[in-house]
mmCIF file of C-alpha atoms in Angstrom:
data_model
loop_
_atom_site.group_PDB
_atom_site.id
_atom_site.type_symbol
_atom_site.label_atom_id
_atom_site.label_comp_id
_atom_site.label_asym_id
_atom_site.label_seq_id
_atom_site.Cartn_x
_atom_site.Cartn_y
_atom_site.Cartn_z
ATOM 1 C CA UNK A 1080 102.150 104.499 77.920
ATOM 2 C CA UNK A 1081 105.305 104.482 80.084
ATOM 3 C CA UNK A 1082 103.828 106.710 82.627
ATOM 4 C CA UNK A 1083 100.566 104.867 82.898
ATOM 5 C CA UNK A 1084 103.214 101.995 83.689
ATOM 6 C CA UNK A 1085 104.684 104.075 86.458
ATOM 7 C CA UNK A 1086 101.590 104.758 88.132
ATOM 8 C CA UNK A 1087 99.963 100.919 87.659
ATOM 9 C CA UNK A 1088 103.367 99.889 88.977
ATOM 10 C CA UNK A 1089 103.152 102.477 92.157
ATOM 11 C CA UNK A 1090 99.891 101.353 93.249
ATOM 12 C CA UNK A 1091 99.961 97.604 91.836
ATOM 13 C CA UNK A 1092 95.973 98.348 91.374
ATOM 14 C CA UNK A 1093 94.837 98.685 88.077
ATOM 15 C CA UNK A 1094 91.363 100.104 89.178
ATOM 16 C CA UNK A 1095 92.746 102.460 91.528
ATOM 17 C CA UNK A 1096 95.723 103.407 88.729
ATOM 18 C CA UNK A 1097 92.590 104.012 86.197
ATOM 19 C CA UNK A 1098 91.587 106.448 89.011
ATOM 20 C CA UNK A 1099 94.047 108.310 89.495
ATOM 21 C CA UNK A 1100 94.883 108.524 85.677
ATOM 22 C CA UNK A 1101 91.248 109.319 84.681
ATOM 23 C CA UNK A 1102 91.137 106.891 82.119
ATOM 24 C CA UNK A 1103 88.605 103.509 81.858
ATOM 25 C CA UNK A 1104 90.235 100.065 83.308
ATOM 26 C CA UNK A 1105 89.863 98.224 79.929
ATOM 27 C CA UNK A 1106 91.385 100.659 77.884
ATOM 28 C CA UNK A 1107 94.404 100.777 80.722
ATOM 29 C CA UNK A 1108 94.854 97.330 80.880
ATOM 30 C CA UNK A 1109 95.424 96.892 76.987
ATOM 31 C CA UNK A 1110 98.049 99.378 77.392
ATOM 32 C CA UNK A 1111 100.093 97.184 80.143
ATOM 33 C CA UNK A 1112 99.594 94.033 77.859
ATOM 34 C CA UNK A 1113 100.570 96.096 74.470
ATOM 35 C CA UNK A 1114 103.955 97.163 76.497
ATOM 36 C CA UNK A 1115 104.339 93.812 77.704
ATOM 37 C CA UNK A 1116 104.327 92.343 74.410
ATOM 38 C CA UNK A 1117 106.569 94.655 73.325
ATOM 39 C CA UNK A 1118 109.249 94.047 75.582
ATOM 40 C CA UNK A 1119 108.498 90.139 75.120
ATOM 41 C CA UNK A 1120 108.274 89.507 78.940
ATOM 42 C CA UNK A 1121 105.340 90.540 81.495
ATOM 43 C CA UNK A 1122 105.638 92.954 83.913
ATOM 44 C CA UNK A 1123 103.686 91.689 86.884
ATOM 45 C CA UNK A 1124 102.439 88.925 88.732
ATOM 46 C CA UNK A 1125 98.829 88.210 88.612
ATOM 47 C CA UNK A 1126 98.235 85.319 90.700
ATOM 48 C CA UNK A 1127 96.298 86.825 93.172
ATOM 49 C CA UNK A 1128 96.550 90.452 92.986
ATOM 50 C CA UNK A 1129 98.494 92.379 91.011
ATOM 51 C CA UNK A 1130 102.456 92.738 91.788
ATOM 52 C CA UNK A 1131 105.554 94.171 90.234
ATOM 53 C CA UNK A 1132 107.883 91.288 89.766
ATOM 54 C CA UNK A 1133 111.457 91.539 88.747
ATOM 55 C CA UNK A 1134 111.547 92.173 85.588
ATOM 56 C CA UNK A 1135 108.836 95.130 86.130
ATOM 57 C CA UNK A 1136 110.882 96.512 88.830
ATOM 58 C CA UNK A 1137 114.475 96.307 86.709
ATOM 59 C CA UNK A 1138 112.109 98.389 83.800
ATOM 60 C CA UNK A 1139 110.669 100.974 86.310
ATOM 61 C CA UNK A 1140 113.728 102.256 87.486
ATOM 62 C CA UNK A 1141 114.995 102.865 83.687
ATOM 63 C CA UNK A 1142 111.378 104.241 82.799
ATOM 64 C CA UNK A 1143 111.736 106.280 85.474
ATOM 65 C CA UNK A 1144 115.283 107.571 85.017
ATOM 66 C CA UNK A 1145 114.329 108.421 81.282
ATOM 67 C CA UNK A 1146 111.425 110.254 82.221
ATOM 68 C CA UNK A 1147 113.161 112.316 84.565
ATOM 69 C CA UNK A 1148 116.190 113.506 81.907
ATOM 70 C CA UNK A 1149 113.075 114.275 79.657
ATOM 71 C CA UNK A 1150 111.689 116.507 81.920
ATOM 72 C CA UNK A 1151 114.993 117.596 83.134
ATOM 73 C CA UNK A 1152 115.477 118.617 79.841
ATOM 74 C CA UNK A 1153 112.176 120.522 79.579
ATOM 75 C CA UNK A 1154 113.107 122.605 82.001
ATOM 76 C CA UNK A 1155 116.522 123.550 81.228
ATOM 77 C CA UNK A 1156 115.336 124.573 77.818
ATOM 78 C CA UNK A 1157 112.839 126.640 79.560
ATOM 79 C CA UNK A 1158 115.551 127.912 81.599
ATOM 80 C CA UNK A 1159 117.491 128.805 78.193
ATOM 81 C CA UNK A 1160 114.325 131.169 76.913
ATOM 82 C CA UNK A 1161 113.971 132.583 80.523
ATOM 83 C CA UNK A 1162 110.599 130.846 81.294
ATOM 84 C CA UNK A 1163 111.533 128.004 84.302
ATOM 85 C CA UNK A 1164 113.772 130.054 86.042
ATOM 86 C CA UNK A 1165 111.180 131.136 88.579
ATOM 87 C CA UNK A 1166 110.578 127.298 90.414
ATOM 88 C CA UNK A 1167 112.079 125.023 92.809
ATOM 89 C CA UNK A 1168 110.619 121.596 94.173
ATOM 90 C CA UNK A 1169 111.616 120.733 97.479
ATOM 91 C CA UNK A 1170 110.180 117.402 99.571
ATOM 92 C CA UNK A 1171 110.461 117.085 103.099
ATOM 93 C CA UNK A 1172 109.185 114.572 105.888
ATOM 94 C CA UNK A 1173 107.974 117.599 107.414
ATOM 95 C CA UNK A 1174 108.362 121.076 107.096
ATOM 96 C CA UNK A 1175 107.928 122.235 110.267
ATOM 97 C CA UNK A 1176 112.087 122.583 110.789
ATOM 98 C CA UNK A 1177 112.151 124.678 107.329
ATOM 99 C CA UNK A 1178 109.587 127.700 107.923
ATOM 100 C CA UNK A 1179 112.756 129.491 108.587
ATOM 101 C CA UNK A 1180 114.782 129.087 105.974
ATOM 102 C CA UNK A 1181 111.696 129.005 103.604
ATOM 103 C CA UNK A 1182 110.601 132.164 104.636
ATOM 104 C CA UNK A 1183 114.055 133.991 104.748
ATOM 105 C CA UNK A 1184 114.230 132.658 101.030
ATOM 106 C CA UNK A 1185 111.182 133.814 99.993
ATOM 107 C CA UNK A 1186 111.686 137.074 101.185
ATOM 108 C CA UNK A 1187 114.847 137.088 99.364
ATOM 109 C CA UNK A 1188 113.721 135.321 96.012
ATOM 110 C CA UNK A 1189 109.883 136.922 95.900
ATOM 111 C CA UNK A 1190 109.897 136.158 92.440
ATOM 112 C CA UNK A 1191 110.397 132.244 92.626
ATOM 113 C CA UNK A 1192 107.620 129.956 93.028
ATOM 114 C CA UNK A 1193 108.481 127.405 95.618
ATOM 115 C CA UNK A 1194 106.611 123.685 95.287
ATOM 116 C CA UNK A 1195 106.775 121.599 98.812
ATOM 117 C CA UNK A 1196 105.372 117.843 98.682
ATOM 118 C CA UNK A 1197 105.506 116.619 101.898
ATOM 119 C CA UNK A 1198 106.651 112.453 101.633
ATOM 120 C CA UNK A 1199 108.109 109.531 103.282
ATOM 121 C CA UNK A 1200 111.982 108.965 102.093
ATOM 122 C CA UNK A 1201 111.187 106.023 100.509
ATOM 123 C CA UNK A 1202 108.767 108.477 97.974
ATOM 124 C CA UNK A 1203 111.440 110.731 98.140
ATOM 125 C CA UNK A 1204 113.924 108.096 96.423
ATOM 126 C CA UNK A 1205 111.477 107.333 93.858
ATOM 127 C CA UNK A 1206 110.888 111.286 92.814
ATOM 128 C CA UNK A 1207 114.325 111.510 93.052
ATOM 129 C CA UNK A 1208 115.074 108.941 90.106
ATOM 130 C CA UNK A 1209 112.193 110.891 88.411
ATOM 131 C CA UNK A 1210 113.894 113.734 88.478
ATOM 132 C CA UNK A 1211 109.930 115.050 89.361
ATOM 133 C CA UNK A 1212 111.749 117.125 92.774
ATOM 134 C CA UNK A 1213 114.917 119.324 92.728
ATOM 135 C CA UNK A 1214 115.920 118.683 96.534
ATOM 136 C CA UNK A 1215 115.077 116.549 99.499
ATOM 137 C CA UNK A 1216 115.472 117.281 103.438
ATOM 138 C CA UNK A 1217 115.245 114.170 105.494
ATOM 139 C CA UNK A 1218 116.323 112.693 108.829
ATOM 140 C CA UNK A 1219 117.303 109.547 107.672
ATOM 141 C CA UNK A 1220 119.135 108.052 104.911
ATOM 142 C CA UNK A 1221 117.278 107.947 101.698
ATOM 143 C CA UNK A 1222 116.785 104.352 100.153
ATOM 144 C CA UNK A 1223 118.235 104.958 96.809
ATOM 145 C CA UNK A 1224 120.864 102.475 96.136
ATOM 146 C CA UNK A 1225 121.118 102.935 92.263
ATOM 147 C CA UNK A 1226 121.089 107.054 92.856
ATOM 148 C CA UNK A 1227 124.344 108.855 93.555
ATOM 149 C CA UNK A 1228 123.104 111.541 96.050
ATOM 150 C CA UNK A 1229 125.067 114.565 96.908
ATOM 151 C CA UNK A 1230 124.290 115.249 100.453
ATOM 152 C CA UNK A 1231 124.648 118.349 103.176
ATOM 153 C CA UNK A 1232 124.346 118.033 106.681
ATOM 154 C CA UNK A 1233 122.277 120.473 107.878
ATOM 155 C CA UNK A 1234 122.025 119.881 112.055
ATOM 156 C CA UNK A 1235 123.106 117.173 114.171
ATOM 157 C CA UNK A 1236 121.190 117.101 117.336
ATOM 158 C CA UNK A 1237 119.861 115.335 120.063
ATOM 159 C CA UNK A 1238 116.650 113.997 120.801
ATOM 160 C CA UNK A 1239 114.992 114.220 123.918
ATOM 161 C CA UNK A 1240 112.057 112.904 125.818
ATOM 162 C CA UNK A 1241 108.501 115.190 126.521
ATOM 163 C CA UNK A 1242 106.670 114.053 129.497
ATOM 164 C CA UNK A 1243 103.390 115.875 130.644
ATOM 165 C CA UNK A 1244 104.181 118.763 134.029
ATOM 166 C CA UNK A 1245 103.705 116.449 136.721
ATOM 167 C CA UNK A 1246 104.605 113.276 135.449
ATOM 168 C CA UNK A 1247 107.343 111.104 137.659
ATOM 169 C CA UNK A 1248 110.015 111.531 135.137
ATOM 170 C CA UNK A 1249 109.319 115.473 135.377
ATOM 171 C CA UNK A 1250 112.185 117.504 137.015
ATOM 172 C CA UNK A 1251 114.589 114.170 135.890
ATOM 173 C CA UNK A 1252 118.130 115.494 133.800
ATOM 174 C CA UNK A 1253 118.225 111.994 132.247
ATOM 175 C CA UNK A 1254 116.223 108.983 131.823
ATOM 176 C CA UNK A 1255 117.293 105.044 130.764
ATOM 177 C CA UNK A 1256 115.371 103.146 128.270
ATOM 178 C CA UNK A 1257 114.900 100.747 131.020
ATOM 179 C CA UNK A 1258 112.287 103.453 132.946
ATOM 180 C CA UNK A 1259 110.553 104.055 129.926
ATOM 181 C CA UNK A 1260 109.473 100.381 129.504
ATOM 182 C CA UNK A 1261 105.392 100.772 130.577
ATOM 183 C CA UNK A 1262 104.838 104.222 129.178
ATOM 184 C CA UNK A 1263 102.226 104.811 126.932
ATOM 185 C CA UNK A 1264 103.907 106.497 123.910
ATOM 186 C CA UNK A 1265 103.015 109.111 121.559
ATOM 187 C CA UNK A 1266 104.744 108.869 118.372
ATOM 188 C CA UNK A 1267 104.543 108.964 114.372
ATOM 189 C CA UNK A 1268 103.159 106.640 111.650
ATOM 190 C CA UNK A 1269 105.145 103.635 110.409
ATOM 191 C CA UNK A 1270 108.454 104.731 108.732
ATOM 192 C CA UNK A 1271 108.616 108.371 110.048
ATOM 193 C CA UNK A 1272 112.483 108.602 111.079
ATOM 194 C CA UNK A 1273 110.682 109.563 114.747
ATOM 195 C CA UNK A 1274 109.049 106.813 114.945
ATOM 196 C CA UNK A 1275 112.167 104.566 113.641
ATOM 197 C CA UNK A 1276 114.262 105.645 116.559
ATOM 198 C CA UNK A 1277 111.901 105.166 119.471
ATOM 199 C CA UNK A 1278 111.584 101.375 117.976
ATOM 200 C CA UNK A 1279 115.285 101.027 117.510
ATOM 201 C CA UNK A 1280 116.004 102.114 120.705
ATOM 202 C CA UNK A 1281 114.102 100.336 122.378
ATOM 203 C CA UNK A 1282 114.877 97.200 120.269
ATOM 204 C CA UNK A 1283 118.391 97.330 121.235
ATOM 205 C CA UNK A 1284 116.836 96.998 124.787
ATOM 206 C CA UNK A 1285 114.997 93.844 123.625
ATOM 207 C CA UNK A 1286 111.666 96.138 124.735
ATOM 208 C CA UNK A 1287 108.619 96.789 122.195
ATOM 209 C CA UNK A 1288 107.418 100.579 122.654
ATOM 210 C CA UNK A 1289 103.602 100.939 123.991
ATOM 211 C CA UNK A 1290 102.104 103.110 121.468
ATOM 212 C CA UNK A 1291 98.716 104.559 122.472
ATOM 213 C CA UNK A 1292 99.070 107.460 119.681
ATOM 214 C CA UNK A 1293 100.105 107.568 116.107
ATOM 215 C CA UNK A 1294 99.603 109.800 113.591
ATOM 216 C CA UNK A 1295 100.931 112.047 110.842
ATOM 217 C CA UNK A 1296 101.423 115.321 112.377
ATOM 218 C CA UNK A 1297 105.109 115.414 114.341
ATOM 219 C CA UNK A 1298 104.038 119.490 115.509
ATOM 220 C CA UNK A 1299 100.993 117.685 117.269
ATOM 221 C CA UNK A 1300 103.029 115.613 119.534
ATOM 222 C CA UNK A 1301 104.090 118.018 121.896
ATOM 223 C CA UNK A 1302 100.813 119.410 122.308
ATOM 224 C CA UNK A 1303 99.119 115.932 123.051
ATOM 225 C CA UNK A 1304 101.995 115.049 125.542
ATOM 226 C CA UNK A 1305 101.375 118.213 127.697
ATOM 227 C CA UNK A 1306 97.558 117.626 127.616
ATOM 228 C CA UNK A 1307 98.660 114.372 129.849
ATOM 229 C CA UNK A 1308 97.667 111.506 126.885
ATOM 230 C CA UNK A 1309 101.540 109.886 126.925
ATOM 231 C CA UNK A 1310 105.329 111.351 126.544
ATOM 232 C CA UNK A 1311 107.167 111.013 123.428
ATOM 233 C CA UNK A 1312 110.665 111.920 121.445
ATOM 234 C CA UNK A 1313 111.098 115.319 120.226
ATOM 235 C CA UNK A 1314 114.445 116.587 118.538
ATOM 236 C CA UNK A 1315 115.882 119.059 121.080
ATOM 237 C CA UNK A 1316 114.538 121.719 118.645
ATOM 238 C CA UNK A 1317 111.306 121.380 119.738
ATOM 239 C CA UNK A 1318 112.693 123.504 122.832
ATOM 240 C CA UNK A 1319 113.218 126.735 120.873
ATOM 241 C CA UNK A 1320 109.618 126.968 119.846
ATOM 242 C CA UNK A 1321 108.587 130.602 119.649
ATOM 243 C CA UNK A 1322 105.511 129.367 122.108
ATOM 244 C CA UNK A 1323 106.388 126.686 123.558
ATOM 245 C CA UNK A 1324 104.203 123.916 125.050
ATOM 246 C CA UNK A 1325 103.942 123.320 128.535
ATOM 247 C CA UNK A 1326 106.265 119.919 128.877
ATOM 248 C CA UNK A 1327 108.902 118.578 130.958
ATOM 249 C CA UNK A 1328 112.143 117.713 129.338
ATOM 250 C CA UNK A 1329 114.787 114.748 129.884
ATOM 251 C CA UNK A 1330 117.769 113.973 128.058
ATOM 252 C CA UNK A 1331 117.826 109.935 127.048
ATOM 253 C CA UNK A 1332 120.364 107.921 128.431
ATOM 254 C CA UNK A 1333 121.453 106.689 125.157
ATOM 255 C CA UNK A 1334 124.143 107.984 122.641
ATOM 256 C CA UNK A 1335 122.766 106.449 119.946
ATOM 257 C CA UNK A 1336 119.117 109.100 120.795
ATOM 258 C CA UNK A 1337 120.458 111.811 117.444
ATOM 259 C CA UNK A 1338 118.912 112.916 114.605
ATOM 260 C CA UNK A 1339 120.462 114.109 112.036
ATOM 261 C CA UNK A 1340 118.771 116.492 109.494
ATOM 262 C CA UNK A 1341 120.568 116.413 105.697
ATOM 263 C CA UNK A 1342 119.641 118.417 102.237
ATOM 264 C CA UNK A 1343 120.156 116.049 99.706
ATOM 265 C CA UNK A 1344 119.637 116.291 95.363
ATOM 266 C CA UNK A 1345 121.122 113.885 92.780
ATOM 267 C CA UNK A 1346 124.627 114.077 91.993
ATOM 268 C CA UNK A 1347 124.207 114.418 88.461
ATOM 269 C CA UNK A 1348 122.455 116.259 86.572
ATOM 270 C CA UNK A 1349 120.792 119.623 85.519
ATOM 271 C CA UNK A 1350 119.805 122.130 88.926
ATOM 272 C CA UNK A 1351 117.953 124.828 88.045
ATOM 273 C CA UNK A 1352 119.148 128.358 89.240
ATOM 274 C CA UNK A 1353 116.106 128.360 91.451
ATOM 275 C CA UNK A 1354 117.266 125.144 93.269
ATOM 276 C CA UNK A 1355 120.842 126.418 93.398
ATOM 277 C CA UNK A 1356 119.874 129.199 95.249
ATOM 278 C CA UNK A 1357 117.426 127.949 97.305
ATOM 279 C CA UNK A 1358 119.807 124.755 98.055
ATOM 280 C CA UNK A 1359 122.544 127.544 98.910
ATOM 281 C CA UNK A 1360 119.718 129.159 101.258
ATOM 282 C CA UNK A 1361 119.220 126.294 103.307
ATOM 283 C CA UNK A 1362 122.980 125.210 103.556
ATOM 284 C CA UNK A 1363 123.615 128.693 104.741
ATOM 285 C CA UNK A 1364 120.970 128.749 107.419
ATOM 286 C CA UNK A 1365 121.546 129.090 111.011
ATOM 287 C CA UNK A 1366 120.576 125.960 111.815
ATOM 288 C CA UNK A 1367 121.708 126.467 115.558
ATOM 289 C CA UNK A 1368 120.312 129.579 116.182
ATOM 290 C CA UNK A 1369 116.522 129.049 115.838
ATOM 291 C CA UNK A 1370 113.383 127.784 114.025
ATOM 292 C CA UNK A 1371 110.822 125.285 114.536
ATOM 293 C CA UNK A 1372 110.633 121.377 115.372
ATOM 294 C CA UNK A 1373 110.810 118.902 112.211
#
């Protein structure tokens, strides 16, 4: 029952939730009404369509947090008996910064099964709660107010701007927002921490980006850019690719143009001996030395 709740409460569709959980509609939505009754109070708003109101949110986030010491629990016991040692779930934006470390641990841990989900942070703050993922790399803050998070910084670096060989800005050592003003932009979805800081830097500048290219693939960008279709933002370590893509490269004339890449894992609570070690793994990293874009 609870995690039917989680799931109607996720998508706020009980059709789609029905989906997803493989069960009929009907037989789903006596379920939310039974646990409705029980707690005396409904759960959502259904004026309209259906929406999580307050007292539905205030019982997620215990639902949630219960669920996750239950199956936090499950796998410390099968820790104990020496059957969970062997898996570590780890969520990332994108994993395009971590084939280095992931592969360095893998060829140190062969025996550990490694599970990546690849999420938005505000996902991340939700399987967080859950305790359904052991650690987290993201390059912005995770939205998880009523979460203690332990956090290492991993890197601290620049971003820079990618314009096509040949463009005007080519050749340039830095470039203002101000120049940047009528460029078409390539950039991520909605809520990607790239896309964040081209539209808080430009905000700042009372300017409005023009995107011509969005999408879900931050190793794409590059490639795009030096086929002459916009410039864009890349962390500076898009520059150490092994084979790089033909772009030009300018600093931004802005202090404020960082990212800053951070491992981060509940405070509290039980962390498997896979997830120590592979949380150790990534700490310990050269993070300076090489790897890929993220």
């Amino acid at each position: 029952m609870l995690r039917q709740f989680l799931v109607v409460a996720r998508l706020e569709h009980l059709s789609r939730a029905a989906g997803e959980l493989r069960i009929a509609q009907p037989s789903l939505s006596r379920t939310i009404a039974r646990l409705e009754a029980e707690l005396g109070t409904p759960l959502f708003d259904r004026a309209g369509r259906l929406r999580l109101n307050d007292a539905g949110r205030v019982f997620r986030a215990h639902v949630e947090r219960s669920l996750g010491e239950l199956e936090a629990g499950r796998r410390a016991v099968a820790e104990t008996v020496g059957e969970g040692f062997g898996t570590v779930r780890l969520a990332s934006e994108t994993f395009l910064a971590l084939t280095g470390p992931l592969a360095a641990f893998k060829r140190a841990h062969s025996s550990i099964e490694i599970e990546l989900y690849q999420m938005p942070v505000e996902e991340m703050a939700r399987r967080l709660r859950a305790q359904e993922v052991d650690l987290c790399v993201a390059s912005q803050p995770i939205p998880a107010d009523d979460l203690e998070l332990e956090t290492v910084r991993l890197l601290d670096e620049p971003v820079v701007l990618a314009v096509p060989l040949g463009h005007p800005l080519a050749g340039r050592g830095s470039v203002g927002i101000d120049e940047l003003a009528d460029e078409p932009f390539i950039t991520t979805h909605q809520g990607h921490w790239l896309r964040r800081l081209l539209e808080r830097l430009f905000a700042g500048r009372g300017l409005v980006p023009r995107i011509v290219c969005e999408g879900d693939e931050p190793g794409a960008i590059q490639a795009l850019i030096s086929a002459g279709l916009g410039i864009g933002l890349n962390p500076a370590f898009a520059r150490r690719l092994a084979e790089p893509v033909p772009v030009a490269w300018a600093d931004i004339d802005s202090p404020d143009c960082r990212r800053t890449l951070t491992l981060v894992r509940p405070a509290s609570g039980h962390l498997s001996a896979a997830a120590r070690l592979m949380r150790d793994g990534i700490a310990g990293w050269d993070w300076n030395g090489g790897g890929a874009p993220g």
